[in-house]
Short mmCIF file of C-alpha atoms in Angstrom, two decimals:
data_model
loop_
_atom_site.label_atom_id
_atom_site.label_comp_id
_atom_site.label_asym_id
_atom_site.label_seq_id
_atom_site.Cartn_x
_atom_site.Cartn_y
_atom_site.Cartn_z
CA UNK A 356 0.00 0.00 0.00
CA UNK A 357 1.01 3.83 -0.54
CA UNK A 358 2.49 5.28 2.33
CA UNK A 359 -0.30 6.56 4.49
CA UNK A 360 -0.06 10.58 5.07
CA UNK A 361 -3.86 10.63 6.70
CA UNK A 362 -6.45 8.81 8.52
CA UNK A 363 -10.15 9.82 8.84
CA UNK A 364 -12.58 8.74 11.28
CA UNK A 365 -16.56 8.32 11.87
CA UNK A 366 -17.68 10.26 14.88
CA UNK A 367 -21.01 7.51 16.31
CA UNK A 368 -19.92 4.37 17.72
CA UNK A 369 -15.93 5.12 16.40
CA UNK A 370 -14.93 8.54 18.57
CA UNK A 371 -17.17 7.70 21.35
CA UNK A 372 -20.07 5.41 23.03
CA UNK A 373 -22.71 6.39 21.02
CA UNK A 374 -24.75 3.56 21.85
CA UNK A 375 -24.57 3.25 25.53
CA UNK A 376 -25.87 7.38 24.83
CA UNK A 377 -29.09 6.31 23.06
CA UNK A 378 -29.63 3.73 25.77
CA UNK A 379 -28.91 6.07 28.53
CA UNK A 380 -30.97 8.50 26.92
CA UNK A 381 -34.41 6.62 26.39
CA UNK A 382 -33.99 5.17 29.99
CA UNK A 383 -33.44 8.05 31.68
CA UNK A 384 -36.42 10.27 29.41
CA UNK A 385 -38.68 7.20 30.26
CA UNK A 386 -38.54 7.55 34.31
CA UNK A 387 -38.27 10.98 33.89
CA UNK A 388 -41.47 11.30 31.90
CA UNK A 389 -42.83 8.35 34.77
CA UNK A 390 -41.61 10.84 37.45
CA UNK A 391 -44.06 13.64 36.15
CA UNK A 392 -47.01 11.64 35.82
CA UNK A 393 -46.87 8.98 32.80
CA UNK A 394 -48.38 5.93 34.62
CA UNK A 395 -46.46 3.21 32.72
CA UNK A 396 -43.37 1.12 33.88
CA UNK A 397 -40.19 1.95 32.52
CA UNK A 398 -39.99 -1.24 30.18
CA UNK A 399 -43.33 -1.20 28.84
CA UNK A 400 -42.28 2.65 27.87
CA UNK A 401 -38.82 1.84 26.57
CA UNK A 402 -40.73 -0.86 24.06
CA UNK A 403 -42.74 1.70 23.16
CA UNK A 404 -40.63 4.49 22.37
CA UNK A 405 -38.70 1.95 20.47
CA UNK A 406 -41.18 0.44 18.24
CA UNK A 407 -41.94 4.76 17.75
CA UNK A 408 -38.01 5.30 16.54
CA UNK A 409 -38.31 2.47 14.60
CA UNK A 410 -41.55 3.34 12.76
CA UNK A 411 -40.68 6.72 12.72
CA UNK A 412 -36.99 6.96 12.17
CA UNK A 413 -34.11 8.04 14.70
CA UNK A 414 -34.31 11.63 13.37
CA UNK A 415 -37.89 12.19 14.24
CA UNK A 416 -38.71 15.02 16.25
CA UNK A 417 -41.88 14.40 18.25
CA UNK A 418 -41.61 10.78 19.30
CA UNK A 419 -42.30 11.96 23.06
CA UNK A 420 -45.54 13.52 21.96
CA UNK A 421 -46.57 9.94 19.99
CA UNK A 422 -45.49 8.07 22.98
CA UNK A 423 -47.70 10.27 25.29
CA UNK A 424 -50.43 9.97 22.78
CA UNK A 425 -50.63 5.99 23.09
CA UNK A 426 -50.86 6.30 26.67
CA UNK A 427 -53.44 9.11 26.65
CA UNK A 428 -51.62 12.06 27.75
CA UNK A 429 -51.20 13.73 24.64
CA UNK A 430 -49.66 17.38 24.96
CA UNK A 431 -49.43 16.82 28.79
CA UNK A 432 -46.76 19.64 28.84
CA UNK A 433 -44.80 18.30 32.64
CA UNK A 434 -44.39 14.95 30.98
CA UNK A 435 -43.20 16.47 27.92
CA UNK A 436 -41.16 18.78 29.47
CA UNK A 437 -39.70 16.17 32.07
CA UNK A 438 -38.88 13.40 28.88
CA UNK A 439 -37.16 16.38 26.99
CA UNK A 440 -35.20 17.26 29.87
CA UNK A 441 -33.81 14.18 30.40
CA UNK A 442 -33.08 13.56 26.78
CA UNK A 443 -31.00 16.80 26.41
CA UNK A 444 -28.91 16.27 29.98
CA UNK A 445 -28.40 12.66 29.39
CA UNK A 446 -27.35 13.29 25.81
CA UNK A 447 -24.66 15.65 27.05
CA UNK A 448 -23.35 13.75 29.80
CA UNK A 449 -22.85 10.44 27.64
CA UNK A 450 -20.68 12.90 25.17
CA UNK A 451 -17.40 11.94 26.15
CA UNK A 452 -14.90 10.59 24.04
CA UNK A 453 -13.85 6.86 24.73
CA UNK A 454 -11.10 6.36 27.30
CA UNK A 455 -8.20 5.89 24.89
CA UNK A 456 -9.57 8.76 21.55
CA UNK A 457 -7.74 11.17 22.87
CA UNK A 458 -4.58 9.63 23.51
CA UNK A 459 -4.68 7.69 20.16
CA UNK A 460 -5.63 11.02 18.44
CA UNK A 461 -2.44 13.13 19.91
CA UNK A 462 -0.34 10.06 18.96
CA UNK A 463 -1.28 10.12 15.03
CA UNK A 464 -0.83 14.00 14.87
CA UNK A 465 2.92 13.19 16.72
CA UNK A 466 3.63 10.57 14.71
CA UNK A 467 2.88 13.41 11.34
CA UNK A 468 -0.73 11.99 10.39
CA UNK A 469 -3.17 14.40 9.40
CA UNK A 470 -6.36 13.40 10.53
CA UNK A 471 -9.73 14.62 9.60
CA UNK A 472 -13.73 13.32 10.13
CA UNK A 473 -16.13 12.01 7.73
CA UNK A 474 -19.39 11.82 8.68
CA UNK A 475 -23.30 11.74 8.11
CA UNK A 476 -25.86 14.08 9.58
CA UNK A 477 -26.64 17.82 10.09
CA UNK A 478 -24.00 20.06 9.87
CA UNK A 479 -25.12 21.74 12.96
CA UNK A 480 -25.61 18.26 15.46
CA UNK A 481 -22.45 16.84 14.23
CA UNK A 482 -19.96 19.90 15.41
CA UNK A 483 -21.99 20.09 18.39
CA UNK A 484 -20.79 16.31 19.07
CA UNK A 485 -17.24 17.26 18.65
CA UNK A 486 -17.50 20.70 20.44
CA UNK A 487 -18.87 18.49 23.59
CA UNK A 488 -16.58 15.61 22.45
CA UNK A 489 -14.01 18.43 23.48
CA UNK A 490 -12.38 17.55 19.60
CA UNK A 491 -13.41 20.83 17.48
CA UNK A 492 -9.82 21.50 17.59
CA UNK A 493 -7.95 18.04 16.75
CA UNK A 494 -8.80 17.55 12.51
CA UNK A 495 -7.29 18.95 9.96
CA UNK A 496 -10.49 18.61 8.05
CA UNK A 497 -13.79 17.63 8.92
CA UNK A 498 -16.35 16.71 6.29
CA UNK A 499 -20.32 15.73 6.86
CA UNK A 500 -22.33 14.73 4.47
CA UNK A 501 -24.78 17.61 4.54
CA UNK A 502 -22.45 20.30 3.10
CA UNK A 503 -21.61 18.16 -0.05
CA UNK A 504 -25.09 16.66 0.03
CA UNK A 505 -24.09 12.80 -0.42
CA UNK A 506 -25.14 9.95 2.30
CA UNK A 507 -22.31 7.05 2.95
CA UNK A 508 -21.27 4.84 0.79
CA UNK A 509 -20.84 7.70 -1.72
CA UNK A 510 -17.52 7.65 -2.89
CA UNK A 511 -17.83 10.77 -3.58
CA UNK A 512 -17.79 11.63 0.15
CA UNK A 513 -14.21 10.06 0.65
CA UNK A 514 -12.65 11.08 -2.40
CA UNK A 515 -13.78 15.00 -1.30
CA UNK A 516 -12.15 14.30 2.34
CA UNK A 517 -8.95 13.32 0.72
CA UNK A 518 -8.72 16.09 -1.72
CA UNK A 519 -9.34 18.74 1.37
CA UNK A 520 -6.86 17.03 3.40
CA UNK A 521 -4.17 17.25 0.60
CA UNK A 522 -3.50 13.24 -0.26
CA UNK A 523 -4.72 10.63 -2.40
CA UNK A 524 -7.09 8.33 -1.23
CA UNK A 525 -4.66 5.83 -1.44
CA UNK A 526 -2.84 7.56 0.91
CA UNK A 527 -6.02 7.70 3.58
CA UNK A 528 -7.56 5.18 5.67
CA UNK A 529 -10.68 5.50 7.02
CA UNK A 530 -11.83 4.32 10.47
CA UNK A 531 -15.60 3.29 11.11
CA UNK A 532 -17.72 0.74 12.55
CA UNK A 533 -20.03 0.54 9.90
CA UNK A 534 -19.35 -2.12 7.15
CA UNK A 535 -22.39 -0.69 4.66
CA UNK A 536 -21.57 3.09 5.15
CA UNK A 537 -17.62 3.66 6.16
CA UNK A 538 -15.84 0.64 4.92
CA UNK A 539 -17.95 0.15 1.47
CA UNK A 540 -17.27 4.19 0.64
CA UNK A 541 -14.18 4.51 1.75
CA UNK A 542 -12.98 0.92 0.00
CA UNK A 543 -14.94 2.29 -3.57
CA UNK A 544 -12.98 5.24 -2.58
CA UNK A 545 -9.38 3.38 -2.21
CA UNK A 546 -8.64 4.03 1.01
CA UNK A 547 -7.29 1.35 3.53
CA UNK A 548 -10.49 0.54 5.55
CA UNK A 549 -10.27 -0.61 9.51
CA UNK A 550 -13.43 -1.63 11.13
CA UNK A 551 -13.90 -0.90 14.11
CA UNK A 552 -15.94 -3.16 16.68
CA UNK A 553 -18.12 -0.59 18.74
CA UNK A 554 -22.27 -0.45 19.13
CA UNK A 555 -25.15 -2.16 17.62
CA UNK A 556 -23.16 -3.04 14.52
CA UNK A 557 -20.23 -4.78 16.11
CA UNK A 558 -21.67 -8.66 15.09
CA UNK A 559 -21.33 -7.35 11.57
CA UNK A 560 -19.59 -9.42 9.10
CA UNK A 561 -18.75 -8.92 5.47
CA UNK A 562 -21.24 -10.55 3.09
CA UNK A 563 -19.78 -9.14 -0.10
CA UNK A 564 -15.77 -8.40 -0.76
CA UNK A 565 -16.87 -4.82 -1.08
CA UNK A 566 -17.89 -5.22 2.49
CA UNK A 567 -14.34 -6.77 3.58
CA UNK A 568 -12.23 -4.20 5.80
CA UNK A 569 -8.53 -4.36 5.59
CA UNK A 570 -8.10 -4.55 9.20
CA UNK A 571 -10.30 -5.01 12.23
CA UNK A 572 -9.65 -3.27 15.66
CA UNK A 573 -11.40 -3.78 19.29
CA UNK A 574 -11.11 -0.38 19.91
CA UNK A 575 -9.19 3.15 18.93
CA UNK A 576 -5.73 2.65 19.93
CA UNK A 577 -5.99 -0.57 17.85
CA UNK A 578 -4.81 1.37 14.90
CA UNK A 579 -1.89 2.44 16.44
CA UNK A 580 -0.12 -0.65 15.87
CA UNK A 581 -1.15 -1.06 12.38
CA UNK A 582 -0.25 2.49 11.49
CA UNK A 583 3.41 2.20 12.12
CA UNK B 547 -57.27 40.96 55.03
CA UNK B 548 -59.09 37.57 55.10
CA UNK B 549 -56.96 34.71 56.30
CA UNK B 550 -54.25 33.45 53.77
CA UNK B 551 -54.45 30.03 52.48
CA UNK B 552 -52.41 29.98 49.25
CA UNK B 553 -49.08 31.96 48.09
CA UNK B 554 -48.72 32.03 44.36
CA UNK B 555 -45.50 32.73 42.65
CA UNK B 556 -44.09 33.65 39.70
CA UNK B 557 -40.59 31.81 38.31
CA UNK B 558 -37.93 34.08 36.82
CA UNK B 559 -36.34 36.26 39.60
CA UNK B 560 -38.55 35.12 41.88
CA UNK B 561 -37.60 31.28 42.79
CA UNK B 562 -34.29 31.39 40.82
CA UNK B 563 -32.02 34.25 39.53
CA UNK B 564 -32.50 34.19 35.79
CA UNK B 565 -31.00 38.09 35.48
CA UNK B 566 -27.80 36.36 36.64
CA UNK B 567 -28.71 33.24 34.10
CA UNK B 568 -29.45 35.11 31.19
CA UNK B 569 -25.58 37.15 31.79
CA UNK B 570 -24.21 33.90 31.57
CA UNK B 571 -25.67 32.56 28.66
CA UNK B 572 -24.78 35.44 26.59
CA UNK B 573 -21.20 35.89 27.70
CA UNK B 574 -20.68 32.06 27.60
CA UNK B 575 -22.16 31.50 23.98
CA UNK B 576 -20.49 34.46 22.76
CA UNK B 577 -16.48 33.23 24.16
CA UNK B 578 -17.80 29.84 22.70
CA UNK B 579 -18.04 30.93 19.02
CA UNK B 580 -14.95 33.25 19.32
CA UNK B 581 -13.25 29.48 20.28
CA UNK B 582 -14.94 28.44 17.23
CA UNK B 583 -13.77 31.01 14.48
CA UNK B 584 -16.06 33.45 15.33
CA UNK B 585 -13.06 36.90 15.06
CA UNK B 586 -14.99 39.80 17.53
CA UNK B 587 -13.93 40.08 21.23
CA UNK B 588 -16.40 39.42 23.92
CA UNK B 589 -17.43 43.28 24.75
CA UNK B 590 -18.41 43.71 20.97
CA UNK B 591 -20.16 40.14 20.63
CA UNK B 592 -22.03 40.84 23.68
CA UNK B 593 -23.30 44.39 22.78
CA UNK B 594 -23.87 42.94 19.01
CA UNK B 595 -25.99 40.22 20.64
CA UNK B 596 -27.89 42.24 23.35
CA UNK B 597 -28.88 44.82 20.31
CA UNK B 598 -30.48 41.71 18.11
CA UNK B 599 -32.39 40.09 21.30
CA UNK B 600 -33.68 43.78 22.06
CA UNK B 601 -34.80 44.03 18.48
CA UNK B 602 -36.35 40.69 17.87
CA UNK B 603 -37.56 40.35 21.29
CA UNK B 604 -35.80 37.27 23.64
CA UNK B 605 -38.35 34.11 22.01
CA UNK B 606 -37.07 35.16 18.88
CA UNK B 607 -35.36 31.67 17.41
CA UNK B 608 -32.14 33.10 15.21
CA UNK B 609 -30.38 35.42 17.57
CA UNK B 610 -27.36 34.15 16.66
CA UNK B 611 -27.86 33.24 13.11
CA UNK B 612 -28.74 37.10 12.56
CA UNK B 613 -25.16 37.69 14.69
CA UNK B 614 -22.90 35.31 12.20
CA UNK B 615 -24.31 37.06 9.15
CA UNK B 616 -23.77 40.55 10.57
CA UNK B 617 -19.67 39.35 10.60
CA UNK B 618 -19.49 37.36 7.64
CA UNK B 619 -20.05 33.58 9.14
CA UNK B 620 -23.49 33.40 7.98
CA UNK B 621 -24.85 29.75 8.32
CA UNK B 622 -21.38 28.29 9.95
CA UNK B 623 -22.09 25.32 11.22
CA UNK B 624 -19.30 25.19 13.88
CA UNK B 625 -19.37 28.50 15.12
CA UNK B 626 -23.40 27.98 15.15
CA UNK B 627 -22.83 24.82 16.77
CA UNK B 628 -20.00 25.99 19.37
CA UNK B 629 -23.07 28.78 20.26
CA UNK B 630 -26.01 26.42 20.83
CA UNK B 631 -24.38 24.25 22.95
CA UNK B 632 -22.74 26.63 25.65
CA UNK B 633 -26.51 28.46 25.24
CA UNK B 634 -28.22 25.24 26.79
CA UNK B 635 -24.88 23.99 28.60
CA UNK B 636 -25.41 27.08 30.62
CA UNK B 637 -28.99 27.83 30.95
CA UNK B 638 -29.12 24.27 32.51
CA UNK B 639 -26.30 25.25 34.82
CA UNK B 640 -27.43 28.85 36.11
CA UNK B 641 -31.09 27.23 36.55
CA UNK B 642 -30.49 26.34 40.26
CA UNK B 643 -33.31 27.68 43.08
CA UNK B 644 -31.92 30.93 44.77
CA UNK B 645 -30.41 29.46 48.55
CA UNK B 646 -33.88 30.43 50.45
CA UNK B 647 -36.26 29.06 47.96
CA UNK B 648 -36.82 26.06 48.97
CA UNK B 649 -36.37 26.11 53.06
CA UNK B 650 -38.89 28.94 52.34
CA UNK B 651 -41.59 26.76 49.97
CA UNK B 652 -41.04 23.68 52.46
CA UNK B 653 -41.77 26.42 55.62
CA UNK B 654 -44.96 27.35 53.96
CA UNK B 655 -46.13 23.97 53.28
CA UNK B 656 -45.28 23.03 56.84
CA UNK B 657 -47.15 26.38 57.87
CA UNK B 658 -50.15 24.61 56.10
CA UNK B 659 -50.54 26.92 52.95
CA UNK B 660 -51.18 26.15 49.58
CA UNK B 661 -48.61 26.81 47.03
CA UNK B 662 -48.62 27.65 43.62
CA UNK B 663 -46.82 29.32 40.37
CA UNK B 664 -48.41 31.74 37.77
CA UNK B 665 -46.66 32.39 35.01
CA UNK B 666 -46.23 33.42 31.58
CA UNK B 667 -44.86 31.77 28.96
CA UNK B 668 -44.96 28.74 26.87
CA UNK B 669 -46.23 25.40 29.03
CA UNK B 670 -43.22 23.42 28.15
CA UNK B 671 -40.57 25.86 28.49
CA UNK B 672 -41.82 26.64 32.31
CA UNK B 673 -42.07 23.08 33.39
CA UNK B 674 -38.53 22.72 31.96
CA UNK B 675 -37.72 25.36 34.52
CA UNK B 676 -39.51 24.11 37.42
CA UNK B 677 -38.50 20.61 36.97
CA UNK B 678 -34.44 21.72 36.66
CA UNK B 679 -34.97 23.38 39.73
CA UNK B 680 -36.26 20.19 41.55
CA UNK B 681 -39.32 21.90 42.17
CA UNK B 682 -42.23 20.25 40.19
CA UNK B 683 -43.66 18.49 42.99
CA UNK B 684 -44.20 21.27 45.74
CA UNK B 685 -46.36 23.11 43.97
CA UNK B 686 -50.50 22.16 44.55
CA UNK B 687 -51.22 24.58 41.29
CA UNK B 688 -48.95 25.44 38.41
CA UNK B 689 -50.75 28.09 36.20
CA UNK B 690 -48.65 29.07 32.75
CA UNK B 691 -50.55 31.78 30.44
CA UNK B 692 -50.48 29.46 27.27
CA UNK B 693 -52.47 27.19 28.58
CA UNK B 694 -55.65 29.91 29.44
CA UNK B 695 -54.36 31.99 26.50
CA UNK B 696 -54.16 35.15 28.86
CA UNK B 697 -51.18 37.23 29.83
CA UNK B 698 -50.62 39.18 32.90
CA UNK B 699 -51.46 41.18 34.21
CA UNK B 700 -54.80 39.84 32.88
CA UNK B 701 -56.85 39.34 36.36
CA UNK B 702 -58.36 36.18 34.89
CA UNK B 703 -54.47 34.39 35.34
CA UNK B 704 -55.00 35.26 38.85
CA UNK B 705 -58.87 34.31 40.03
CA UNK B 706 -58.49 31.30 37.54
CA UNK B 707 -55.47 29.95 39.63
CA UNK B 708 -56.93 31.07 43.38
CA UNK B 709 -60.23 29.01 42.11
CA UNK B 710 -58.12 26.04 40.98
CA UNK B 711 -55.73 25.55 44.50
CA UNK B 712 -59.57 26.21 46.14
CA UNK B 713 -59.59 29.70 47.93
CA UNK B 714 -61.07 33.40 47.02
CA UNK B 715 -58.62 35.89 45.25
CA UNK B 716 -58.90 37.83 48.75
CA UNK B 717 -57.21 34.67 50.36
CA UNK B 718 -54.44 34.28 48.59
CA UNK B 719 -50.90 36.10 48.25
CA UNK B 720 -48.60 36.49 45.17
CA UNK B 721 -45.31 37.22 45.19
CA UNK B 722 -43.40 38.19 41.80
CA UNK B 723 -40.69 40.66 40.24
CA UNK B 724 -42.48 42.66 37.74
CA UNK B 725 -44.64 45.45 38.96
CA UNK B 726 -46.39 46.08 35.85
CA UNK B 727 -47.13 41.85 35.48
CA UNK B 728 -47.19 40.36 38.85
CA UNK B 729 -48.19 42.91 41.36
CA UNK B 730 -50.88 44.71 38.85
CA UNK B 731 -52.54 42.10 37.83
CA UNK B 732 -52.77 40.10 41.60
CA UNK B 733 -53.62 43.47 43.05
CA UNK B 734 -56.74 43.72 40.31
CA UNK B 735 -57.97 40.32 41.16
CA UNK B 736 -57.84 41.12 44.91
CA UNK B 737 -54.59 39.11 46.01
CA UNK B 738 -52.29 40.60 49.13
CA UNK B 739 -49.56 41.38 46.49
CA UNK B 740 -45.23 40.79 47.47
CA UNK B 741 -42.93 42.43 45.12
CA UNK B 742 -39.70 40.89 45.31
CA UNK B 743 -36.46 42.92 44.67
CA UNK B 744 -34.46 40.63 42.01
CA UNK B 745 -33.82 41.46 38.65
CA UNK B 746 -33.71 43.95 36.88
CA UNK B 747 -37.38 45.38 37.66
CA UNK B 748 -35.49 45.60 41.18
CA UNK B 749 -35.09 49.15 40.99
CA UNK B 750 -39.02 49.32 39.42
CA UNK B 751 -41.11 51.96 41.62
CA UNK B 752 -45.19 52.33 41.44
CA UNK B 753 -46.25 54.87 39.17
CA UNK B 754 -50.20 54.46 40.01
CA UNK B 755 -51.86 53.24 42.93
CA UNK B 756 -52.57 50.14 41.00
CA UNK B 757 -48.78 49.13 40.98
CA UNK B 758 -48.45 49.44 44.62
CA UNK B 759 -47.20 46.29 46.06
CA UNK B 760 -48.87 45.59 49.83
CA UNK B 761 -45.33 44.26 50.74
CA UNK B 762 -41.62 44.74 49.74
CA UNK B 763 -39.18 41.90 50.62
CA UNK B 764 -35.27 41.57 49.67
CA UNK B 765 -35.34 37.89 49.18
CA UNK B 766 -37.46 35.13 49.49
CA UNK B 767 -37.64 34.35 52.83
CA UNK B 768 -38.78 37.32 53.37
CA UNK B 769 -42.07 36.55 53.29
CA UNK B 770 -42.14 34.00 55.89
CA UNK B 771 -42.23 37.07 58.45
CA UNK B 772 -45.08 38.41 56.51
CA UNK B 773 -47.21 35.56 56.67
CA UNK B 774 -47.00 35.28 60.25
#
């Protein structure tokens, strides 16, 4: 392979615990919203609110006023108020990076990596990850997909990120846990691809060679022994 | 005066400081997007931002997109980003009770009154408040003007609530900030009116009989020597 001048990485599930967020999130919005009157109990509500995201989509933005519709208390504005609450606090405090980002991070820029983000999502909710990530200052480039208006896999995406960075994508790797969205692109792309094995998709295996990462790491600092 | 049996209160500068909150914010969100990119120094950003919320009123939506396009960074999503998040980050953080407020609401509760809130604003947004303050079970009533479609100091706010927590106007007490809201309106509907001195209507005197307040206090617990 060329020699490898930068590496890019997906912010959910790769740069911190995104899913341990989302279930810390819906648990704690659920007895909050049980605190200030919804008479359910808290798994009966978390069943709910999931069948809701899944119906609905993640990006939704009233599944709180849907779930206190099914049980009757629709526009109760405590309840509302209380599950809202608790979504925004939780969601903040679960924005931390994972114990070894950082360190892994500082490493690759030491070592004479440039390293930059690609990711999906609105422009807005993704730099407010990586303000609270405490990160808006470690890329050299940071690309999501609503500025160039492309979703993952789009080559298009990776190929972008490498030209901003000032490499080939050759010369990139990117880092994601996603098999379907960061290792299909940014393979297409011809970048060396590392999955890595974090959240819901972690039990993911290829089921196409367009699906097959070059390398597979438990966690962050995992790279730092391929990239040597 | 008949024999009290409820106190009503209003929320901002009353049960917490939101002059001191509302400081914060700005200064906070404002150093936040300089950190972001944002090229102004604080004193400017601030005065930039005050003259936009007094224009467009404070539940205006786009304070600070209107502030990025007056210096070039219209629609940046970092620098928007960077602004949100120390906005909410810190309104969550200033909204604490003030140190009397509740020793006070747990003395009047133990004294055998009913308590209750009236105020304005939208439903949600003032549960938010009273349930980051820890305070959304003490209160027997909680009357917000979106939900009767009335704003003070429409007397209707008041007898509606006095009728609700089960006592004449003439029996109850309310305690706010504003005289031209709080004391005007509570006064009209034949409450024992409090005008607490936080705020900036602190420095507010009556200009018409119908803004005199029965009772001055400093602080909170100043009305527990009142209400003997």
């Amino acid at each position: 392979m060329d020699k490898i001048k930068a590496v890019f990485f997906d912010i959910d599930n790769t740069l911190y615990d995104s899913a341990l967020q989302v279930e810390m999130v819906r648990s704690n919005a659920i007895k909050a919203m049980i605190e200030a009157g919804l008479d359910i109990d808290v798994e009966e509500g978390l069943q709910a609110l999931k069948d809701i995201v899944a119906l609905r989509g993640s990006n939704y933005q009233n599944h709180f006023d849907e779930l206190l519709k099914k049980y009757g208390c629709e526009g109760n504005p405590r309840i509302l108020a209380a599950g809202i609450l608790a979504y925004h606090n939780t969601k903040l405090s679960y924005l931390v990076p994972f114990p070894d980002t950082i360190p892994t991070l500082l490493t690759l820029r030491q070592r004479g990596y440039k390293i930059g983000v690609i990711t999906e999502g609105r422009s807005v909710k993704q730099w407010e990850k990586l303000i609270s990530l405490g990160l808006q200052h470690f890329f050299h480039v940071v690309l999501i997909s609503e500025e160039v208006a492309k979703q993952k896999p789009d080559l298009e995406l990776f190929i972008t990120a490498a030209k901003r960075i000032g490499c080939k994508p050759a010369e990139a790797v990117m880092v994601g846990d996603r098999l379907d969205k960061d290792i299909v692109g940014a393979k297409a792309a011809g970048m060396t691809t590392i999955q890595i094995l974090k959240g819901k998709y972690s039990d993911q295996r290829p089921t196409c060679p367009g699906e097959e990462p070059d390398y597979v790491v438990p966690d962050l600092k995992g790279i730092l022994s391929i990239l040597k």
